[in-house]
Coordinates of C-alpha atoms and ligand atoms in Angstrom, one line a residue:
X44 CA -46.8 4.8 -5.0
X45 CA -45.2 5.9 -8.3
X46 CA -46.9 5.5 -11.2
X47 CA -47.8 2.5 -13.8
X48 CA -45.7 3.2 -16.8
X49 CA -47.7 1.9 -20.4
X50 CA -45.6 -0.1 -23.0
X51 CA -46.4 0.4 -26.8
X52 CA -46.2 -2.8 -28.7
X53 CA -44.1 -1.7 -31.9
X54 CA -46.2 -4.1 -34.5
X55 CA -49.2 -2.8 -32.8
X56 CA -49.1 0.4 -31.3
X57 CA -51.2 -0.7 -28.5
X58 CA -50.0 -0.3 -25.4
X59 CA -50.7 -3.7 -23.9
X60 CA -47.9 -3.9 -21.5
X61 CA -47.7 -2.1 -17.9
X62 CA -44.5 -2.1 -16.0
X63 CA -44.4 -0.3 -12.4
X64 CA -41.5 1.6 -11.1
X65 CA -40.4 1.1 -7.6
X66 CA -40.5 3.7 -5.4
X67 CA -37.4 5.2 -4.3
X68 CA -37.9 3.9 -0.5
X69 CA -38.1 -0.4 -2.3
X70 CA -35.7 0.5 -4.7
X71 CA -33.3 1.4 -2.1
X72 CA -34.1 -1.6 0.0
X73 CA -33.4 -3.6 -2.8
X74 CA -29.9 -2.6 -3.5
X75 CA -29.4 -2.7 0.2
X76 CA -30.5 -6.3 0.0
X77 CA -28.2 -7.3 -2.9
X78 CA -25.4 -5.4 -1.2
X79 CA -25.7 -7.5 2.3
X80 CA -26.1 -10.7 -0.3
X81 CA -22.8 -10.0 -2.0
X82 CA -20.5 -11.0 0.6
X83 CA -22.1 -14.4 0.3
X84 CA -21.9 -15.1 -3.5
X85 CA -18.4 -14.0 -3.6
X86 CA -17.3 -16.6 -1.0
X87 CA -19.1 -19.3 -3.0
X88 CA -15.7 -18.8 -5.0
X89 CA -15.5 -18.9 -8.9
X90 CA -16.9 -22.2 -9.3
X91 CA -19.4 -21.9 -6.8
X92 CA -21.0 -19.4 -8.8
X93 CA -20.3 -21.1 -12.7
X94 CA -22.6 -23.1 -11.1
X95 CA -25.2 -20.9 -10.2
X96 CA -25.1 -19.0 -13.5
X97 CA -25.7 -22.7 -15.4
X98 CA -28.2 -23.5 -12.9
X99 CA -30.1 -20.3 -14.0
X100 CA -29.1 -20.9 -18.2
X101 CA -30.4 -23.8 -17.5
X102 CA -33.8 -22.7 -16.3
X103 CA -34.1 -20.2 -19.1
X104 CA -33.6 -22.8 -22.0
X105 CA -36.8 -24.2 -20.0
X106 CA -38.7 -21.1 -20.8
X107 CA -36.8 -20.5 -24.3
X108 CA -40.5 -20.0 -25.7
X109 CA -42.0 -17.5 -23.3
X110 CA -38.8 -15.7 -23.6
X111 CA -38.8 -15.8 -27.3
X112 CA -42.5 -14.7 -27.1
X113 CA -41.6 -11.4 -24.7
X114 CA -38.9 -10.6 -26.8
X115 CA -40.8 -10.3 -30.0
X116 CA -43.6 -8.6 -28.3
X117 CA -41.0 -6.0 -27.0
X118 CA -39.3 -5.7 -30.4
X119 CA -41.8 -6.9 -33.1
X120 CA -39.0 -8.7 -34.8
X121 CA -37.8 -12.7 -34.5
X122 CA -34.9 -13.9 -35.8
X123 CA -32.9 -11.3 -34.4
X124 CA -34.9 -12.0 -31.0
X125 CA -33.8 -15.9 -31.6
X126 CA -29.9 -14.7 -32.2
X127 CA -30.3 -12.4 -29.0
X128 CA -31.1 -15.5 -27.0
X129 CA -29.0 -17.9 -28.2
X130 CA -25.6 -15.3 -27.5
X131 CA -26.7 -14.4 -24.1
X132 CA -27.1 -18.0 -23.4
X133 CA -23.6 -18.7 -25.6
X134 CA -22.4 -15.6 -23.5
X135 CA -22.7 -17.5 -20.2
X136 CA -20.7 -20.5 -21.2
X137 CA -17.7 -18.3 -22.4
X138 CA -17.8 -16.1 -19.2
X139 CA -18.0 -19.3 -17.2
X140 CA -14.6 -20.9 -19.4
X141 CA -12.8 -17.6 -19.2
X142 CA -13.0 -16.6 -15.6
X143 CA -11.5 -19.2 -13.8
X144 CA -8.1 -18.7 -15.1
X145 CA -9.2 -14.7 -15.4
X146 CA -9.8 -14.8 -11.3
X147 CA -6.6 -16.5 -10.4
X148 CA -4.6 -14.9 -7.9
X149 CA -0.7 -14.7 -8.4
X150 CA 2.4 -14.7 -6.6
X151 CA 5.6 -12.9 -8.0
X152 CA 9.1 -11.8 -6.8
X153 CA 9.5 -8.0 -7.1
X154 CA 13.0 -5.8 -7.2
X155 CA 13.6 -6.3 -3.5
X156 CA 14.6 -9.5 -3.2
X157 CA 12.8 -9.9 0.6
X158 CA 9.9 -8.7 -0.3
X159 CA 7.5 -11.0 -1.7
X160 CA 3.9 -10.0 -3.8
X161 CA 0.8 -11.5 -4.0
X162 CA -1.8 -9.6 -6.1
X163 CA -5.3 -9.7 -6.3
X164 CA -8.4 -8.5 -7.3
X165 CA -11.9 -7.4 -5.7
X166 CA -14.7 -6.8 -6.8
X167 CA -17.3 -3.7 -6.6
X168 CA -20.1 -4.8 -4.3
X169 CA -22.4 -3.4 -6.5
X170 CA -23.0 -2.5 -10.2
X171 CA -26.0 -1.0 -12.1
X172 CA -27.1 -1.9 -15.2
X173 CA -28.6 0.5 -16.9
X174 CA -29.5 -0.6 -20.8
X175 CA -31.3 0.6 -24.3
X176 CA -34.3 -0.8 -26.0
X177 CA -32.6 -1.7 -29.4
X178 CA -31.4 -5.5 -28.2
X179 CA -33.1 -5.6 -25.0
X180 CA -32.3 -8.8 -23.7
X181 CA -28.0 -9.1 -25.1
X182 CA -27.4 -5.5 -23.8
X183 CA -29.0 -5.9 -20.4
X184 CA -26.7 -9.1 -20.0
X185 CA -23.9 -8.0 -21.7
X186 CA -22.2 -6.2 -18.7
X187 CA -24.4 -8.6 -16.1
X188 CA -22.8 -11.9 -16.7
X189 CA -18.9 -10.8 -16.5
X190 CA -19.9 -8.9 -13.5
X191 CA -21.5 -11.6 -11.4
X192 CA -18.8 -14.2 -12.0
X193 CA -16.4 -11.0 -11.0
X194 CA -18.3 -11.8 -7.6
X195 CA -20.5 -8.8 -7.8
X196 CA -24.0 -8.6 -7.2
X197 CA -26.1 -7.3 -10.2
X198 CA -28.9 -4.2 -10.5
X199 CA -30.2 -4.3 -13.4
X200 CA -32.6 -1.3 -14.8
X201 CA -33.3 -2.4 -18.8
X202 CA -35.5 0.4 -20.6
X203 CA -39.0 1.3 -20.6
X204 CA -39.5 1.0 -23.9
X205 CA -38.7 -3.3 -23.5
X206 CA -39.2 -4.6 -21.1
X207 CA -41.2 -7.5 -21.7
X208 CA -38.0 -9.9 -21.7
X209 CA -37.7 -9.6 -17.7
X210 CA -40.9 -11.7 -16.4
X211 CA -39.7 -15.1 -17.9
X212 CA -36.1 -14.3 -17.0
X213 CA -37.1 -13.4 -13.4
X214 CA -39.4 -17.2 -13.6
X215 CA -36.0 -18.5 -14.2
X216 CA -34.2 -17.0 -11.3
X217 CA -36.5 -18.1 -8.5
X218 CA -35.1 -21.6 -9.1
X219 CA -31.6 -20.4 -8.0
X220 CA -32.0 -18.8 -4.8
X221 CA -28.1 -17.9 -4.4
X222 CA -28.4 -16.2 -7.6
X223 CA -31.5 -14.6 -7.3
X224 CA -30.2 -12.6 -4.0
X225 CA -27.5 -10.4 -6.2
X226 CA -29.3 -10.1 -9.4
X227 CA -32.1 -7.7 -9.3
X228 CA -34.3 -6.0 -12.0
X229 CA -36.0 -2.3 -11.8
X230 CA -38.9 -1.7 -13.5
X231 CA -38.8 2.1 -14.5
X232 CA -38.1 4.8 -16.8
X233 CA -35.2 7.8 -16.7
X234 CA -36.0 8.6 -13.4
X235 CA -35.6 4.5 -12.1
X236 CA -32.0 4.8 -13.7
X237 CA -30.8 8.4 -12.0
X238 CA -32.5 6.9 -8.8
X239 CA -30.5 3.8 -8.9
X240 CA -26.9 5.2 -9.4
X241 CA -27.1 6.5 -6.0
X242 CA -27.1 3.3 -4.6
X243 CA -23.9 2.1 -6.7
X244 CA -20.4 1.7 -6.9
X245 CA -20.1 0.8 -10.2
X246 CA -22.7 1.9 -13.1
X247 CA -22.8 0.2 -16.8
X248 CA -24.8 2.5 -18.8
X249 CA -25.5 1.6 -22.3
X250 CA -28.2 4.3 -24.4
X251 CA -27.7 7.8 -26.2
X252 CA -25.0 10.5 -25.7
X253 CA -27.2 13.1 -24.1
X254 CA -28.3 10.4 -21.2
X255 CA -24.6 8.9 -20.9
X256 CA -23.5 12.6 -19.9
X257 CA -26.3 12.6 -17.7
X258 CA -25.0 9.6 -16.0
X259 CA -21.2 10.9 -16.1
X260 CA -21.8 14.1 -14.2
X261 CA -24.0 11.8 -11.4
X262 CA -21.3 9.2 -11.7
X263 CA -18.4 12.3 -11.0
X264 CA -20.5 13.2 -7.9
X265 CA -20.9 10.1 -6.5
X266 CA -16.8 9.0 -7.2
X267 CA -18.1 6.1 -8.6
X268 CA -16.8 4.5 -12.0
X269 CA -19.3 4.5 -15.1
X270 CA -18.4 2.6 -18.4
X271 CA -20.2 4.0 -21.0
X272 CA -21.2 2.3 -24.4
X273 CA -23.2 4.9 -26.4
X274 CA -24.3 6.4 -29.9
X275 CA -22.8 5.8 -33.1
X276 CA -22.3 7.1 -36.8
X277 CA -20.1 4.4 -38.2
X278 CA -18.6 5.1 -41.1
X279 CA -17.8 2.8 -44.0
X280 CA -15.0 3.4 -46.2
X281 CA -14.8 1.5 -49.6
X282 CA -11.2 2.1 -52.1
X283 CA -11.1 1.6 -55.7
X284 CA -9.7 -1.8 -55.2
X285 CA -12.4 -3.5 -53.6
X286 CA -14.8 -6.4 -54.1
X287 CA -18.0 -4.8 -54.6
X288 CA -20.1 -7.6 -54.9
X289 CA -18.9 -8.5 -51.1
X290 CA -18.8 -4.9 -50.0
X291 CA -22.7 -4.3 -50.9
X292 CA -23.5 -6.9 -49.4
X293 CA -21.5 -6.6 -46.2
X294 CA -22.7 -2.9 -46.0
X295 CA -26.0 -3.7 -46.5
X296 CA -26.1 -6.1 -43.9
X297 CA -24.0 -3.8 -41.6
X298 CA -26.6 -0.9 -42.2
X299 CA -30.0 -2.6 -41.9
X300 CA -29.4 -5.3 -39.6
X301 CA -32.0 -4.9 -36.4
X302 CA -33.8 -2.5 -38.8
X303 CA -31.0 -0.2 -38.4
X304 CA -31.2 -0.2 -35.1
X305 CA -28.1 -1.0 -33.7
X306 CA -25.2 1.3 -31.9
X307 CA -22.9 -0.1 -34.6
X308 CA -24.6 0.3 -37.8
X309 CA -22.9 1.7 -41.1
X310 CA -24.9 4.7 -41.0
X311 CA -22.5 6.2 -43.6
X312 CA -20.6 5.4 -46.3
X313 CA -18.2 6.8 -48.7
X314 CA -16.9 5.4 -51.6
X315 CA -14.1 6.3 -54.4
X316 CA -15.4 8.5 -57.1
X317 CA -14.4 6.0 -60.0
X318 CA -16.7 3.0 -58.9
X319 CA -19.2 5.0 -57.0
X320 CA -22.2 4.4 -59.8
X321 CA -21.3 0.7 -60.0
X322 CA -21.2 0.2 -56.5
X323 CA -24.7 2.5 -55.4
X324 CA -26.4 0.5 -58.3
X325 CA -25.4 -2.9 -57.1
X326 CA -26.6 -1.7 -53.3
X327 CA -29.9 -0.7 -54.3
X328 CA -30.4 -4.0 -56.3
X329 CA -29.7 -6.0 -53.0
X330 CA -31.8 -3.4 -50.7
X331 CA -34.7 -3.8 -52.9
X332 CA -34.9 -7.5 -52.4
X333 CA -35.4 -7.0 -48.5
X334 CA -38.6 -7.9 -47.5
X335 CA -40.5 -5.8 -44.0
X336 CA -41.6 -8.3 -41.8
X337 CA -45.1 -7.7 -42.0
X338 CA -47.6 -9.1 -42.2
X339 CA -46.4 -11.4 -40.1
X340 CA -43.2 -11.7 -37.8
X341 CA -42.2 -14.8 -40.1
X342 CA -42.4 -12.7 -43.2
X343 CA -38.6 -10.7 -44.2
X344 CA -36.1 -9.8 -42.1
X345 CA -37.0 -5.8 -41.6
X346 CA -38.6 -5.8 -38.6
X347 CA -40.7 -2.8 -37.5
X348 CA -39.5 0.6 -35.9
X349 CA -39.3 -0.4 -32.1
X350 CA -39.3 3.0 -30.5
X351 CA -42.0 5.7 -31.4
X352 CA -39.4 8.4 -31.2
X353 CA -37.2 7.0 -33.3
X354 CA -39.8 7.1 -36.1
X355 CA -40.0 10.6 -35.9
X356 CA -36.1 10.9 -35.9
X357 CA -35.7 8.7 -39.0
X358 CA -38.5 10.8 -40.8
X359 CA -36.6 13.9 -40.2
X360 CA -33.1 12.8 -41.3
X361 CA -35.1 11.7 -44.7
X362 CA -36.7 15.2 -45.0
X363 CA -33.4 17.0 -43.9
X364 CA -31.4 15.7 -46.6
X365 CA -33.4 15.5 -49.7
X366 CA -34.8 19.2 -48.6
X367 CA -30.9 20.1 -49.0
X368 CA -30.6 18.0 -52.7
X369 CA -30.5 14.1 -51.6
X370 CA -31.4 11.4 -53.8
X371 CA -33.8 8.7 -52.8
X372 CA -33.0 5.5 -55.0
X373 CA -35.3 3.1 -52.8
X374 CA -37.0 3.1 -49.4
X375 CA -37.0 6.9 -48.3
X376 CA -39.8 7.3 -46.3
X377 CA -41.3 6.2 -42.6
X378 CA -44.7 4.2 -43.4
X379 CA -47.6 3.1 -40.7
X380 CA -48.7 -0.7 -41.0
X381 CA -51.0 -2.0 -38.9
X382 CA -50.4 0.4 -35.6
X383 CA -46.3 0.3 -36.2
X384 CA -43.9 2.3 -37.9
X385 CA -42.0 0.6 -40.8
X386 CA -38.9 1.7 -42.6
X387 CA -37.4 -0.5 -45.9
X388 CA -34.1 -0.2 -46.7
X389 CA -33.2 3.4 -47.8
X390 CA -30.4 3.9 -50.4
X391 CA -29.7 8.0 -50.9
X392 CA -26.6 9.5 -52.8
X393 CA -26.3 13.0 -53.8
X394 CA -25.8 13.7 -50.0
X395 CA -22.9 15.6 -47.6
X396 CA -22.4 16.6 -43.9
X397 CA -24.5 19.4 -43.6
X398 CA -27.4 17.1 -43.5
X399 CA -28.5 15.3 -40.1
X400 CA -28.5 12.0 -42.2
X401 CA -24.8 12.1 -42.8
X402 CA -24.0 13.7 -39.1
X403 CA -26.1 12.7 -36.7
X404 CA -27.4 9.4 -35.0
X405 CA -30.3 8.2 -37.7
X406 CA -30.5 4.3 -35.8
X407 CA -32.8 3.5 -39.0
X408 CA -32.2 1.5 -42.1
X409 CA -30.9 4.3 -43.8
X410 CA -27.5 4.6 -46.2
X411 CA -26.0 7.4 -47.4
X412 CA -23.6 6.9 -49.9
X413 CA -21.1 10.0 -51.0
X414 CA -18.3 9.6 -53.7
X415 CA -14.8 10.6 -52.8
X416 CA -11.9 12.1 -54.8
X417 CA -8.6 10.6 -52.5
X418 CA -8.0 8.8 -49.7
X419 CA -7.6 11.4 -47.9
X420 CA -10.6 13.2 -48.2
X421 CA -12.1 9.5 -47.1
X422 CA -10.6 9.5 -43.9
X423 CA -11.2 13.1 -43.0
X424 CA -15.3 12.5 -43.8
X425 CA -14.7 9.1 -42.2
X426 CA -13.3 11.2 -38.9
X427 CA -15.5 14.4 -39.3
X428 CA -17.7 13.2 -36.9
X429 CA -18.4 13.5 -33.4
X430 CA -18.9 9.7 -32.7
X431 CA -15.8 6.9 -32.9
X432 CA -17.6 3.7 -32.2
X433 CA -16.8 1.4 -34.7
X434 CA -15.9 1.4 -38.7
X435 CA -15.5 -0.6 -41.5
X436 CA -12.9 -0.4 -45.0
X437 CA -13.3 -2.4 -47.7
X438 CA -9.9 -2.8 -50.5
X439 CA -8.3 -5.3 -52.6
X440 CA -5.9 -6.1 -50.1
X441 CA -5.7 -6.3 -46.2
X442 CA -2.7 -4.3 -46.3
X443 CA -4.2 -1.3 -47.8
X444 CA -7.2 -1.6 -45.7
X445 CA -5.3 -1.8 -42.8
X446 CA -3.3 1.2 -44.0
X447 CA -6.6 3.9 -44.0
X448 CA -8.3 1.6 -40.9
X449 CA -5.6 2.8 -38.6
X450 CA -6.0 6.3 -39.7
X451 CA -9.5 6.5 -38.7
X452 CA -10.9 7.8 -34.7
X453 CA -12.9 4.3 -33.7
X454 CA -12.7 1.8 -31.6
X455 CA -12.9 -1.1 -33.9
X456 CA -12.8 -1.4 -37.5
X457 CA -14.1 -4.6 -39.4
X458 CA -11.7 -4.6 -43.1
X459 CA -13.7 -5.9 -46.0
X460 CA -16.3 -7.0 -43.4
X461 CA -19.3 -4.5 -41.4
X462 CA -20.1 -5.1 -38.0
X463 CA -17.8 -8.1 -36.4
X464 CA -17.9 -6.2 -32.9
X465 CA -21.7 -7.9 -32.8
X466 CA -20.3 -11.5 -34.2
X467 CA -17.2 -11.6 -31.7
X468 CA -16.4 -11.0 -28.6
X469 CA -12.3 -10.7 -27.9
X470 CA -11.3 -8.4 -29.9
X471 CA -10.6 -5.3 -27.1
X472 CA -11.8 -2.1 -27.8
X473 CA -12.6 1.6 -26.9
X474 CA -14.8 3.9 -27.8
X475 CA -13.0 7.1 -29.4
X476 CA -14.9 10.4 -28.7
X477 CA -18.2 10.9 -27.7
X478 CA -19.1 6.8 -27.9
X479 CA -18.5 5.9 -24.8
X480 CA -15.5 6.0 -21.6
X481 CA -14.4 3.4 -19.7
X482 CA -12.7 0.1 -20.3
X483 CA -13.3 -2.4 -23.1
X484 CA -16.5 -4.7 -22.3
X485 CA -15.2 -7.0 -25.2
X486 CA -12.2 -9.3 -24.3
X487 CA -10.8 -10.3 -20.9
X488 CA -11.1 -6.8 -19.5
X489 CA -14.5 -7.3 -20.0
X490 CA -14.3 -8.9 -16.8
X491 CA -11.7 -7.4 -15.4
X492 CA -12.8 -4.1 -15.1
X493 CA -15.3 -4.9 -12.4
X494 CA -12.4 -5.6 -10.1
X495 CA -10.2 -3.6 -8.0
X496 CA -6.7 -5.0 -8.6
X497 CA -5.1 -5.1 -4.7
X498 CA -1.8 -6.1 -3.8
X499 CA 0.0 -7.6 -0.4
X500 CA 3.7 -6.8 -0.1
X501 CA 4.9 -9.4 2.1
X502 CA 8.2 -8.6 4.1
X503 CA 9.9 -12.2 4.5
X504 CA 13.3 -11.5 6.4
X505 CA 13.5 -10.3 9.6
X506 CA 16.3 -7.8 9.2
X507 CA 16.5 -4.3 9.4
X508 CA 14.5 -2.9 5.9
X509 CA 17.9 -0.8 3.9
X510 CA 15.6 2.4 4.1
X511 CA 14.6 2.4 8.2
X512 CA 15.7 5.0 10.8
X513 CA 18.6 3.6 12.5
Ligands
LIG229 P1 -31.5 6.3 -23.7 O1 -30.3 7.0 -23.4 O2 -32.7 7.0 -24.0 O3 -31.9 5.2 -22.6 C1 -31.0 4.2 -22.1 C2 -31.4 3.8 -20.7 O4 -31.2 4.9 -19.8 C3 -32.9 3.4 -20.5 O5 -33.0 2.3 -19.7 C4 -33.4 4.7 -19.8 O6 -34.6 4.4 -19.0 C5 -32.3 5.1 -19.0 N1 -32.2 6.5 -18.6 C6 -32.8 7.5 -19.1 N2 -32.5 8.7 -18.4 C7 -31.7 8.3 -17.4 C8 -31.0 9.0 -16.4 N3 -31.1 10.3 -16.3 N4 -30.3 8.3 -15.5 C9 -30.1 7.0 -15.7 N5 -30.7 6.3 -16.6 C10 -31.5 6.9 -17.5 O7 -31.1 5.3 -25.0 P2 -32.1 4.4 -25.8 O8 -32.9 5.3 -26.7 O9 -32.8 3.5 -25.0 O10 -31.1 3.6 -26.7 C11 -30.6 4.0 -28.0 C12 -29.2 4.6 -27.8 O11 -28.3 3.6 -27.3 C13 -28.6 4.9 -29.2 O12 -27.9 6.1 -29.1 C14 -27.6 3.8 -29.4 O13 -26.5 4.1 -30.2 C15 -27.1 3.5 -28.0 N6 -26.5 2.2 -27.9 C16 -25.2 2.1 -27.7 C17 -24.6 0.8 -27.7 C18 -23.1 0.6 -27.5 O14 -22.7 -0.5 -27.1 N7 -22.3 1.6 -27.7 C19 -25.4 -0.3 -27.9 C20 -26.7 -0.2 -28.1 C21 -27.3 1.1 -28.1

């Protein structure tokens, strides 16, 4: 037997959850299982399994509330718990438009006129999940839906530290038996995740840098593909020209949605030297009126600290930097309330990259602003970093946004906006450095990457091929 692991409640700190790992002999049957059942769901043909997937959105608007509940109880926070739902759910219908037309197989001529092509695509028996505790439920699904309407079946191993989300999710499935036979979810920690990828041929890992080399190196081994969506330290970049009032409060929202907790938060931001008091004073007014949801879950919109750990990290980036001459100007430090560990809205100038808080991962509500003397010491500080998720550049005009946005090492860059990777979904992107590998999970290839394209080359004459030995 392996053993129970405990779950912290994060408004709580009571560990008032228990999930239990498989051991390795089940979890191997069970990817055996959803490997024999793959066959089947990919001859119910595109449509065949649109149905399925409704069937199962279907069921889960049924248990909207117990999922809502879980989700809250895994992340201590709602309305971002309610938007989580509602684009998972929103993510199935768009899956379910696209891939028709996205699975079509085509005919073409080719340069030798007898030789005819038909190309197609097939997909990887079976892909792993493997996803992070910040938005439990959207990244868990995010790779999961595209895949099964690709016609693979699904393992899915979401983290330790949420998992709450899975029992009314699982409720749902049972009422779609063809469904429930490729989609699988492990209970488990680290060791759950390395154990799976053994049984894969496919592995979708989203979570930090230092575990996404972990899953690399296993993924090199084993010759299987892994897509990898990890850390971030987005930077935003605001010119003399811009619209401060909307570039506070895009940042603001950018930095502190989700607590800060998000891959894709502005977790840095530079700004010209001749508007820099104007626009720190304006960012601390807004950050001051946020509100920490406590008492209750109703109350603001800063939820609590979800992981433990993180709480520590946050805490140290704060010490780091003022011990080397930051600034506090609101927030600034990690507090307990009632069992969890809170954060508000942290505005520190004052600051420069030899402090953690301006190089390395601080996935709190924490914003660093530092003046800059040209444009071209805002790029390099935008690009000194050795993350290239996502970014954000705020000016007076589109043009000159767009002018320093293609300058800068990310995958994709919101102008006079912070963020709109998590708002849309087709704009195709990859991550630049150490923020992932692997092809865009945004967009058609979204899909498309869990096939393997294939091609028959069709001779249609009967003569002698130009190239044969007489
Ligand atoms: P993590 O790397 O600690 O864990 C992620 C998942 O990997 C968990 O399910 C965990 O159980 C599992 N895991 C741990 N060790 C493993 C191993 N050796 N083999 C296989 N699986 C293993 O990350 P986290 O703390 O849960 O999440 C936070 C991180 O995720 C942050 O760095 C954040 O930036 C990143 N993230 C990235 C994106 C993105 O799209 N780029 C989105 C959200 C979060």
């Amino acid at each position: 037997m392996t053993k129970p692991m405990e779950v912290r409640n994060p408004r709580t700190g009571k560990f008032d959850y228990v999930i239990i790992p498989p051991p390795p002999r089940l979890l191997a049957q069970q990817c055996n299982r959803a490997r024999r059942s793959q066959p089947r769901w990919l001859q119910l043909g595109v449509e065949g399994r649109i149905t399925a997937l409704q069937q199962w959105k279907q069921a889960i608007i049924s248990k909207r509330e117990q999922l809502t509940e879980a989700l809250v109880n895994d992340t201590g926070r709602l309305s971002i718990s309610v938007l989580e739902i509602d684009s998972f759910l929103a993510s199935i219908d768009r899956w379910c438009g696209l891939a028709p037309e996205l699975l079509q197989e085509s005919a073409k001529n080719t340069s030798i006129p007898f030789i005819a092509l038909q190309q197609t695509a097939v997909p990887y028996s079976l892909v792993g999940v493997i996803s992070p505790w910040n938005f439990p439920l959207l990244l868990s699904m995010i790779d999961t839906i595209p895949a099964l309407i690709a016609g693979c079946a699904v393992i899915v191993k979401p983290s330790e530290i949420a998992p709450r989300f899975v029992a009314p999710l699982l409720t749902a499935l049972n009422t779609v038996p063809e469904l429930r036979e490729v989609l699988v979810f492990l209970e488990g920690g680290g060791e759950t995740g390395a154990a799976l990828i053994e049984c894969l041929d496919l592995v979708c890992f989203t979570g930090s840098v230092s575990t996404g080399r972990e899953v690399a190196q296993e993924a090199a081994r084993l010759f299987i593909p892994a897509y990898l969506e990890l850390g971030g330290k987005d930077p935003a970049i605001v010119l003399e020209s811009a619209n401060l009032e909307l570039a506070t409060s895009a940042i603001l929202w950018g930095a502190v949605v989700n607590t800060g907790q998000s891959c894709l938060s502005i977790e840095r931001i530079y700004v010209a030297e001749s508007i820099f008091e104007d626009f720190y004073h304006k960012l601390v007014a807004k950050a001051h009126r946020l509100q920490l949801a406590y008492p209750t879950v109703e109350d603001g919109a800063i939820g609590p600290i979800i992981a433990e750990r993180q709480a520590g990290i946050i805490n140290d980036h704060i010490l780091d930097a003022v011990e080397k001459g930051a600034v506090i100007h609101c927030g600034g430090k990690v507090e307990e309330l009632g069992g969890g560990w809170w954060c508000r809205p942290t505005v520190l100038t004052q600051v420069n990259h030899s402090m953690k808080v301006m190089t390395e991962e601080t996935f709190g509500p924490i914003m660093p602003v530092m003046p800059f003397p040209t444009v071209e010491e805002a790029i390099y500080l935008a690009n000194d970093s050795i993350y290239g998720l996502s970014a954000a550049v705020f000016a007076g005009s589109e043009a000159e946004a767009l002018t320093v946005a293609r300058q800068l090492n990310a995958g994709a860059i919101s102008i006079n906006d912070a963020g709109l990777t998590a708002m849309m979904h087709e704009g195709e992107k990859n991550a630049f450095k150490f923020s992932g590998m692997g092809g865009s999970r945004m967009g058609a290839s979204g899909l498309k990457r869990f096939l393997r394209k294939q091609a028959f080359l069709i001779k249609t004459n009967s003569n002698h091929d130009p190239w044969w030995f007489e």
